């Protein structure tokens, strides 16, 4: 951004302050340490006017780029686009982080009003033909422009963002493309609604407690509470996860397990008004047609163009390699569970509705491990030292709490993060415990990204948010092992953000291809089962005793329990996904038949009539995982393969860490992930390390 536009922006800020008749902190310079968000001054009523003003400024900046009388260059077009909308980015950063971590009805209401503003702003950019002409002109000259590698990536990315939304189509095609996009959104929503309706409409009321043997007291309590709120007597179960999963795991009554299983697995496949078969046909055919219009032979080729896997062949290679190693193991595991079932007096074939039940009992027999045994070793304050200490050991970075940095809730801990040479790297907010107004789960995000402008490296503000067990009156916060892994995972994403060192924000930090983004996070989870790492912090909160070696071994072994079955299950979903999205002709057949064929080789149970996965598979048809389901396995392959270098050279090897930092963490999306990965690892990822880690070879 030049000084001239800066002055313009300042002038319009002053204007908006006067228009609103009050100061709006979101539109002023943040006078806080590292210009962090001044939460104490920000009130709900500031958001909407701030969004309106920052969208207006963003639009002015975009218009200036499009209307520039100078011929298009990388700097005046692509570089300028990168720098446009900074104020909007800052406003949105504050708003959407609060929406997730500290929300209320008023913010939700504002979000409804903000959402169309943001969609319009996005469309004004990507659907602007004048702007696209400039981008295209630069793109066509790319060979002659002597751009840096990062600039080439940003140029390609920017150009493709336009093209993939139809910018290169004729006017007539554009109209058609937009109609199809709109229809596609409608159908996806409808798909979701149908599954939700089916989920909500089913209930299983049990009046005789004898039918419910095996279920833990807490599950029974929840079920009777559910019945009471609906004015019914007895125990009410349904097919939402918290009700369904424990029932399948613990209920002794096989008939009821089957009933619940069939209800769960036949969602939107009953021929009623919520049936999704027609929606699937329409969706896959629309996807094919849109991909064809943009010049791709199928939808998967379109979707995978911006993925590390690159194309359908890349995905099938992964699925097949893992399949080869997993299928027989899965069959043997099934035999083992069956033998266990027979030993307990069960003489029928083990069916899917028996699987959780018997495999859970076998697991308890084999491992005798539960959360309560591990929690005393994972006191939160010690885990924080352990996780931060790992980063210090690997990368030399240090963490200093700074109370001067404002926070949005008193429980949030703000840190300044410094590099080995003492230079300031990043702000890190850590928000550990659940409370009203916070979404469930755990995530990393940024309030502010990283970029370089006018020779200044503008450092990021990163946040990690969890929902960890709270301290009680008598005990400090003791984490489950799963929570420790979650901490390491989100902290890994945070490192990707904090160590970012790009010039352009759009390719900085976690702005990478979706099948690459989980590498920095998942690799961190590998340390969680290493005794050498645990010994640094996992000590009993009362006795100070280090976590016993045999407990760590149990954790490792139990993690690999049913590894073959779980692998095959994920692969079957991957095959199904790819089958739907590599169609090259409009789909006219039966959904259930197609599904059966698509994943036949990855099934260890016989086909069951009356159920269907596709009709309820939101990931594929409403959740943005179309031609992307393989990504779960892909990420595991990457993190295991990458971690195997640490295993080989030393868990705390500084050279390997430095290379991971330089080639992966600092680089964000500035180059193709396969190039970055090979530079770190020396070869393309193979499935070997994952197979070894999970005991599949
Ligand atoms: Zn993640």
Tab-separated table of N, CA and C in Angstrom, residues 419-490:
chain	number	residue	atom	x	y	z
A	419	UNK	N	11.895	-15.448	18.959
A	419	UNK	CA	12.772	-16.366	18.244
A	419	UNK	C	14.055	-16.607	19.058
A	420	UNK	N	14.867	-17.565	18.601
A	420	UNK	CA	16.098	-17.902	19.322
A	420	UNK	C	16.988	-16.677	19.511
A	421	UNK	N	16.974	-15.769	18.517
A	421	UNK	CA	17.834	-14.583	18.613
A	421	UNK	C	17.159	-13.437	19.367
A	422	UNK	N	16.021	-13.702	20.003
A	422	UNK	CA	15.355	-12.687	20.807
A	422	UNK	C	14.370	-11.817	20.041
A	423	UNK	N	14.311	-11.984	18.731
A	423	UNK	CA	13.379	-11.177	17.923
A	423	UNK	C	11.935	-11.596	18.198
A	424	UNK	N	11.043	-10.613	18.221
A	424	UNK	CA	9.625	-10.918	18.421
A	424	UNK	C	9.076	-11.682	17.206
A	425	UNK	N	8.363	-12.791	17.494
A	425	UNK	CA	7.835	-13.627	16.411
A	425	UNK	C	6.336	-13.495	16.246
A	426	UNK	N	5.625	-13.524	17.390
A	426	UNK	CA	4.176	-13.667	17.289
A	426	UNK	C	3.522	-13.409	18.641
A	427	UNK	N	2.229	-13.082	18.575
A	427	UNK	CA	1.408	-13.139	19.785
A	427	UNK	C	0.716	-14.498	19.764
A	428	UNK	N	0.595	-15.126	20.922
A	428	UNK	CA	-0.156	-16.380	21.007
A	428	UNK	C	-1.160	-16.274	22.152
A	429	UNK	N	-2.445	-16.416	21.824
A	429	UNK	CA	-3.478	-16.483	22.863
A	429	UNK	C	-3.776	-17.958	23.116
A	430	UNK	N	-3.872	-18.350	24.400
A	430	UNK	CA	-4.249	-19.733	24.711
A	430	UNK	C	-5.495	-19.701	25.592
A	431	UNK	N	-6.516	-20.406	25.153
A	431	UNK	CA	-7.829	-20.365	25.811
A	431	UNK	C	-8.242	-21.816	26.050
A	432	UNK	N	-8.120	-22.313	27.298
A	432	UNK	CA	-8.134	-23.753	27.521
A	432	UNK	C	-9.472	-24.399	27.903
A	433	UNK	N	-10.322	-23.686	28.626
A	433	UNK	CA	-11.444	-24.394	29.244
A	433	UNK	C	-12.793	-24.057	28.612
A	434	UNK	N	-13.752	-25.001	28.733
A	434	UNK	CA	-15.073	-24.738	28.165
A	434	UNK	C	-15.833	-23.693	28.982
A	435	UNK	N	-16.703	-22.971	28.340
A	435	UNK	CA	-17.623	-22.072	29.056
A	435	UNK	C	-18.751	-21.762	28.089
A	436	UNK	N	-19.797	-21.190	28.625
A	436	UNK	CA	-20.924	-20.791	27.788
A	436	UNK	C	-20.437	-19.811	26.741
A	437	UNK	N	-20.924	-19.945	25.537
A	437	UNK	CA	-20.529	-18.993	24.510
A	437	UNK	C	-19.321	-19.455	23.713
A	438	UNK	N	-18.721	-20.602	24.105
A	438	UNK	CA	-17.618	-21.146	23.316
A	438	UNK	C	-18.103	-22.394	22.583
A	439	UNK	N	-17.737	-22.499	21.297
A	439	UNK	CA	-18.086	-23.708	20.545
A	439	UNK	C	-17.334	-24.903	21.127
A	440	UNK	N	-17.861	-26.111	20.887
A	440	UNK	CA	-17.164	-27.314	21.334
A	440	UNK	C	-15.949	-27.589	20.466
A	441	UNK	N	-15.131	-28.566	20.867
A	441	UNK	CA	-13.987	-28.941	20.040
A	441	UNK	C	-12.763	-28.102	20.333
A	442	UNK	N	-11.818	-28.104	19.413
A	442	UNK	CA	-10.578	-27.361	19.595
A	442	UNK	C	-10.131	-26.842	18.240
A	443	UNK	N	-9.511	-25.675	18.240
A	443	UNK	CA	-9.066	-25.124	16.947
A	443	UNK	C	-7.947	-24.114	17.136
A	444	UNK	N	-7.240	-23.874	16.016
A	444	UNK	CA	-6.267	-22.793	15.940
A	444	UNK	C	-6.803	-21.812	14.917
A	445	UNK	N	-6.540	-20.542	15.162
A	445	UNK	CA	-6.944	-19.531	14.177
A	445	UNK	C	-6.007	-18.340	14.319
A	446	UNK	N	-6.146	-17.338	13.457
A	446	UNK	CA	-5.379	-16.122	13.701
A	446	UNK	C	-6.304	-14.922	13.801
A	447	UNK	N	-5.915	-13.977	14.641
A	447	UNK	CA	-6.588	-12.685	14.662
A	447	UNK	C	-5.989	-11.802	13.569
A	448	UNK	N	-4.721	-12.063	13.309
A	448	UNK	CA	-4.015	-11.302	12.283
A	448	UNK	C	-3.009	-12.240	11.648
A	449	UNK	N	-2.923	-12.222	10.319
A	449	UNK	CA	-1.967	-13.063	9.609
A	449	UNK	C	-0.595	-12.415	9.561
A	450	UNK	N	0.276	-13.029	8.742
A	450	UNK	CA	1.650	-12.517	8.607
A	450	UNK	C	1.865	-12.085	7.162
A	451	UNK	N	2.589	-10.998	6.968
A	451	UNK	CA	2.972	-10.561	5.617
A	451	UNK	C	4.127	-9.589	5.725
A	452	UNK	N	4.730	-9.291	4.552
A	452	UNK	CA	5.768	-8.260	4.534
A	452	UNK	C	5.306	-7.135	3.629
A	453	UNK	N	5.500	-5.927	4.110
A	453	UNK	CA	5.086	-4.776	3.301
A	453	UNK	C	6.057	-3.640	3.557
A	454	UNK	N	6.511	-3.013	2.480
A	454	UNK	CA	7.484	-1.916	2.584
A	454	UNK	C	8.665	-2.283	3.483
A	455	UNK	N	9.151	-3.493	3.325
A	455	UNK	CA	10.336	-3.917	4.068
A	455	UNK	C	10.066	-4.292	5.518
A	456	UNK	N	8.796	-4.212	5.955
A	456	UNK	CA	8.491	-4.568	7.348
A	456	UNK	C	7.824	-5.943	7.392
A	457	UNK	N	8.340	-6.832	8.243
A	457	UNK	CA	7.742	-8.150	8.433
A	457	UNK	C	6.678	-8.027	9.522
A	458	UNK	N	5.413	-7.996	9.119
A	458	UNK	CA	4.313	-7.782	10.055
A	458	UNK	C	3.933	-9.125	10.673
A	459	UNK	N	4.156	-9.258	11.985
A	459	UNK	CA	4.052	-10.567	12.627
A	459	UNK	C	2.608	-10.920	13.024
A	460	UNK	N	2.318	-12.208	13.091
A	460	UNK	CA	0.941	-12.673	13.296
A	460	UNK	C	0.462	-12.685	14.759
A	461	UNK	N	-0.846	-12.734	14.923
A	461	UNK	CA	-1.490	-12.932	16.230
A	461	UNK	C	-2.296	-14.225	16.136
A	462	UNK	N	-1.811	-15.240	16.827
A	462	UNK	CA	-2.371	-16.591	16.683
A	462	UNK	C	-3.153	-16.951	17.939
A	463	UNK	N	-4.194	-17.773	17.773
A	463	UNK	CA	-4.941	-18.219	18.947
A	463	UNK	C	-5.151	-19.734	18.906
A	464	UNK	N	-5.058	-20.387	20.075
A	464	UNK	CA	-5.471	-21.791	20.170
A	464	UNK	C	-6.568	-21.884	21.233
A	465	UNK	N	-7.634	-22.560	20.863
A	465	UNK	CA	-8.815	-22.627	21.729
A	465	UNK	C	-9.185	-24.086	21.963
A	466	UNK	N	-9.379	-24.448	23.214
A	466	UNK	CA	-9.679	-25.846	23.562
A	466	UNK	C	-10.894	-25.891	24.482
A	467	UNK	N	-11.298	-27.101	24.799
A	467	UNK	CA	-12.359	-27.308	25.789
A	467	UNK	C	-11.900	-28.374	26.781
A	468	UNK	N	-10.816	-28.082	27.490
A	468	UNK	CA	-10.200	-29.082	28.372
A	468	UNK	C	-10.873	-29.120	29.741
A	469	UNK	N	-10.799	-30.316	30.345
A	469	UNK	CA	-11.272	-30.524	31.708
A	469	UNK	C	-10.839	-29.376	32.622
A	470	UNK	N	-11.789	-28.838	33.368
A	470	UNK	CA	-11.484	-27.747	34.303
A	470	UNK	C	-10.871	-28.258	35.606
A	471	UNK	N	-10.170	-27.396	36.318
A	471	UNK	CA	-9.785	-27.786	37.677
A	471	UNK	C	-11.044	-27.886	38.547
A	472	UNK	N	-10.988	-28.654	39.618
A	472	UNK	CA	-12.101	-28.680	40.568
A	472	UNK	C	-11.597	-28.060	41.866
A	473	UNK	N	-12.447	-28.084	42.914
A	473	UNK	CA	-12.023	-27.487	44.182
A	473	UNK	C	-10.853	-28.232	44.790
A	474	UNK	N	-10.804	-29.542	44.502
A	474	UNK	CA	-9.754	-30.339	45.141
A	474	UNK	C	-8.618	-30.743	44.195
A	475	UNK	N	-8.859	-30.638	42.882
A	475	UNK	CA	-7.845	-31.102	41.937
A	475	UNK	C	-7.510	-30.020	40.917
A	476	UNK	N	-6.248	-29.967	40.488
A	476	UNK	CA	-5.927	-29.061	39.384
A	476	UNK	C	-6.528	-29.610	38.082
A	477	UNK	N	-6.424	-28.870	36.983
A	477	UNK	CA	-6.927	-29.370	35.698
A	477	UNK	C	-6.063	-30.549	35.272
A	478	UNK	N	-6.678	-31.743	35.219
A	478	UNK	CA	-5.965	-32.942	34.786
A	478	UNK	C	-6.516	-33.356	33.427
A	479	UNK	N	-5.637	-33.446	32.430
A	479	UNK	CA	-6.103	-33.715	31.076
A	479	UNK	C	-6.161	-35.209	30.780
A	480	UNK	N	-7.077	-35.578	29.894
A	480	UNK	CA	-7.052	-36.946	29.374
A	480	UNK	C	-5.917	-37.018	28.350
A	481	UNK	N	-5.525	-38.241	28.004
A	481	UNK	CA	-4.461	-38.384	27.007
A	481	UNK	C	-4.896	-37.767	25.677
A	482	UNK	N	-6.165	-37.971	25.372
A	482	UNK	CA	-6.720	-37.397	24.149
A	482	UNK	C	-6.590	-35.874	24.131
A	483	UNK	N	-6.796	-35.242	25.282
A	483	UNK	CA	-6.654	-33.785	25.359
A	483	UNK	C	-5.200	-33.358	25.167
A	484	UNK	N	-4.284	-34.164	25.668
A	484	UNK	CA	-2.857	-33.856	25.458
A	484	UNK	C	-2.543	-33.878	23.961
A	485	UNK	N	-3.063	-34.895	23.271
A	485	UNK	CA	-2.846	-34.979	21.817
A	485	UNK	C	-3.466	-33.781	21.098
A	486	UNK	N	-4.667	-33.415	21.556
A	486	UNK	CA	-5.343	-32.275	20.935
A	486	UNK	C	-4.517	-31.002	21.102
A	487	UNK	N	-3.970	-30.820	22.277
A	487	UNK	CA	-3.129	-29.653	22.552
A	487	UNK	C	-1.952	-29.635	21.572
A	488	UNK	N	-1.259	-30.763	21.472
A	488	UNK	CA	-0.115	-30.837	20.559
A	488	UNK	C	-0.555	-30.551	19.120
A	489	UNK	N	-1.710	-31.073	18.746
A	489	UNK	CA	-2.224	-30.885	17.385
A	489	UNK	C	-2.444	-29.396	17.080
A	490	UNK	N	-3.223	-28.748	17.930
A	490	UNK	CA	-3.529	-27.328	17.665
A	490	UNK	C	-2.270	-26.476	17.785
